[in-house]
XYZ file of C-alpha atoms in Angstrom:
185
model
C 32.870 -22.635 5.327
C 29.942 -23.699 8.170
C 28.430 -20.615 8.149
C 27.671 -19.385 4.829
C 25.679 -23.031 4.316
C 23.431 -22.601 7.645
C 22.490 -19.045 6.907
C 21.724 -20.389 2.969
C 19.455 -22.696 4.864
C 18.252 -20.527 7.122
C 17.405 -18.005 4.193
C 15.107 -20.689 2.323
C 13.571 -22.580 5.081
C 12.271 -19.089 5.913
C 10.999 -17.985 2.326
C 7.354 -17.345 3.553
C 8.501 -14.659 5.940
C 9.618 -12.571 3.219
C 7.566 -13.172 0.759
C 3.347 -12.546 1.215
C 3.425 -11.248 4.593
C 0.385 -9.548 5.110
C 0.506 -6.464 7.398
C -1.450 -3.301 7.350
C 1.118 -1.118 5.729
C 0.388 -2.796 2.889
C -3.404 -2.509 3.049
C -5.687 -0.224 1.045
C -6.943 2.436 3.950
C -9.817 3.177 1.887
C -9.373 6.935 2.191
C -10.648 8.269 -1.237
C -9.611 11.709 -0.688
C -7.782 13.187 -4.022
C -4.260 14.084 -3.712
C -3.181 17.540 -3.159
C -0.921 19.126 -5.218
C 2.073 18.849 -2.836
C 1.375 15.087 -2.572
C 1.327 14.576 -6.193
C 4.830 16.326 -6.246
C 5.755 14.204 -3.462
C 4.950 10.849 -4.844
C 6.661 11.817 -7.807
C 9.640 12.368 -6.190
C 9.610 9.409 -4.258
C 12.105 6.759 -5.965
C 11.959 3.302 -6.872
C 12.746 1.663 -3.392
C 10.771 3.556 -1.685
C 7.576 1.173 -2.653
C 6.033 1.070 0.986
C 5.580 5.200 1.179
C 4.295 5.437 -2.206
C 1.417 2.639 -1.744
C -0.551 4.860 -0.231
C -0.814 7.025 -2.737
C -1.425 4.625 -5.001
C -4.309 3.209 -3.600
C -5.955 7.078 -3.478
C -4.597 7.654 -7.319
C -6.571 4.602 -8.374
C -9.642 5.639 -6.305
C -10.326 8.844 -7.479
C -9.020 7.731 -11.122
C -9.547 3.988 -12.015
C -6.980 3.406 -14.936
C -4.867 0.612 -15.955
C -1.722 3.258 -15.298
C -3.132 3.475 -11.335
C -4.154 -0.381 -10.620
C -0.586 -1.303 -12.619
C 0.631 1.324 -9.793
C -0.669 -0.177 -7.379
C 0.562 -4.078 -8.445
C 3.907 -2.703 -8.686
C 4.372 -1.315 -5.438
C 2.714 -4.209 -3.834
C 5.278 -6.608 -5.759
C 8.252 -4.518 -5.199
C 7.450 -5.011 -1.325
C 7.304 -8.953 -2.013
C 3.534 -8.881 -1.406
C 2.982 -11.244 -4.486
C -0.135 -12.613 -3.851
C -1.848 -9.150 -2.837
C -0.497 -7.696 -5.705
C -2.475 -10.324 -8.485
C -5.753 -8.489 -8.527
C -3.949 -5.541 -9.236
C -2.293 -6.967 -11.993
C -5.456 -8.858 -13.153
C -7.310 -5.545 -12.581
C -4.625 -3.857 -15.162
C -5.101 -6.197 -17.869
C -8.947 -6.211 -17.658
C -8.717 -2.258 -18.476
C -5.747 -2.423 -20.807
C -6.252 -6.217 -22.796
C -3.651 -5.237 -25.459
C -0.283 -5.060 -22.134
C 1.107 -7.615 -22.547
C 3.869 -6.727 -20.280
C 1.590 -6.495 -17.528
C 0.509 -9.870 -18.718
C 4.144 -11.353 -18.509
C 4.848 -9.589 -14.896
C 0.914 -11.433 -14.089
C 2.120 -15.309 -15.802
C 6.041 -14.380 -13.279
C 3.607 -13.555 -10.417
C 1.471 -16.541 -10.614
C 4.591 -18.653 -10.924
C 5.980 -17.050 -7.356
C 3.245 -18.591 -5.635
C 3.076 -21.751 -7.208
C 0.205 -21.164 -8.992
C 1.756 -23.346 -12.022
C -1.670 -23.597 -13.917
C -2.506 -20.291 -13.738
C 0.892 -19.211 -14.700
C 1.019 -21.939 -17.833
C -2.344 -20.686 -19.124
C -1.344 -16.940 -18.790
C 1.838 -17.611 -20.663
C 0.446 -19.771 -23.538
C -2.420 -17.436 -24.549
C 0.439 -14.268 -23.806
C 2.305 -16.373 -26.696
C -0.710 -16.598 -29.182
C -0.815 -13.064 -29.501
C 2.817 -11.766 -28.782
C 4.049 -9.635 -31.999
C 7.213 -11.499 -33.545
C 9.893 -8.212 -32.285
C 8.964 -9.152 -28.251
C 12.002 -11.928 -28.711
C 13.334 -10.881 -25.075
C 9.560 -11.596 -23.754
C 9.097 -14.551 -25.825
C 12.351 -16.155 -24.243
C 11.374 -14.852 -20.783
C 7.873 -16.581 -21.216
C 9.561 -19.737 -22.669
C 11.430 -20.035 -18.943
C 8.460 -19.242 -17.525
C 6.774 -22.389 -19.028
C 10.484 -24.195 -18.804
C 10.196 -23.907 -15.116
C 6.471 -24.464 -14.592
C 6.937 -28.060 -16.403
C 9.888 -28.706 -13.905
C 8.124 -27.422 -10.666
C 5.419 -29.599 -11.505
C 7.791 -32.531 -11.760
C 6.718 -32.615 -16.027
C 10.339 -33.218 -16.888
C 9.588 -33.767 -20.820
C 7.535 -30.889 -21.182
C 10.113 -28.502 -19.489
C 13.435 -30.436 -21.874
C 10.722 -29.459 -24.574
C 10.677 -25.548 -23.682
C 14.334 -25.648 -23.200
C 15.188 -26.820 -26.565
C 12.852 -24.039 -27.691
C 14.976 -21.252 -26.296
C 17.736 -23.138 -27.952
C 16.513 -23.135 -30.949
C 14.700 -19.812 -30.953
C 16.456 -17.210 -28.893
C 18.894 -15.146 -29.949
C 19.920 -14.395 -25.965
C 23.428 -16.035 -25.549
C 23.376 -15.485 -21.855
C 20.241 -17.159 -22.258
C 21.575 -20.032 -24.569
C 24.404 -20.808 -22.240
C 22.055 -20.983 -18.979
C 19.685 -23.512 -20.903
C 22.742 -24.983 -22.142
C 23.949 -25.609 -18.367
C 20.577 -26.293 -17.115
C 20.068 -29.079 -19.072
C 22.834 -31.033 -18.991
């Protein structure tokens, strides 16, 4: 009963050394040189959690082929390692060659959010919604939290009750319904 509330303290006092450490694994080497074919098989066989080993790659992918597909490989790989804030001009970089992914756009407005970039993240999500096609309802109510939370981190109480009762009255998410529910009680 002491412990496990000393280590959850522990844990978030010491948020920033998990999250945005900057090291030189996770730095672009600048080596341009094309993959081989064995390396291409390689990376491809590399799995999801293995994020760190396939950066590398990535950066060479995107250098010697710069497409949405190999910056948005790049941002993922940098945000699966918790390297949010290197991974943003990635992102950014993906939805300046691909405008219409607007997943990519939702993963950016999350991103922003992680490091309290609440502005950023609000104005991502609100032009996001001006454009989202009616059938994204599970990105609609994940942008609706976004905003939900954005309000609340930046102590705008009304604002976030207001995006809450939108999921309420808009999602069809139950899990979703109940969590609002609970949140805002």
């Amino acid at each position: 009963e002491n412990i496990v509330p000393n280590i959850l303290e522990f844990i978030n006092s010491h948020k920033e050394d998990r999250i945005n450490t900057l090291t030189r694994e996770f730095l672009d080497s600048g080596d341009k040189t094309p993959l081989t074919k064995q390396e291409e098989e390689y990376a491809k066989e590399l799995t999801d959690d293995q994020n760190l080993e396939y950066l590398p790659f990535a950066y060479r992918m995107y250098a010697n082929d710069p497409t949405a597909d190999n910056a948005y490989a790049v941002a993922m790989s940098l945000n699966n390692c918790y390297q949010y804030s290197m991974s943003i001009p990635w992102f950014e970089k993906t939805v300046e060659l691909d405008p219409e992914d607007i997943d990519t756009r939702g993963k950016l407005a999350y991103i922003y959010q992680q490091v309290e970039m609440y502005d950023k993240s609000t104005e991502t999500v609100k032009d996001l919604l001006g454009i989202l096609p009616e059938e994204e309802a599970d990105l609609r109510d994940e942008l609706y939290s976004i905003l939900a939370d954005n309000y609340y981190f930046e102590d705008k109480i009304e604002d976030a009750i207001s995006w809450q009762e939108r999921i309420l009255q808009e999602s069809k998410n139950k899990e979703l319904i109940s969590y609002t529910t609970a949140m805002m009680v």
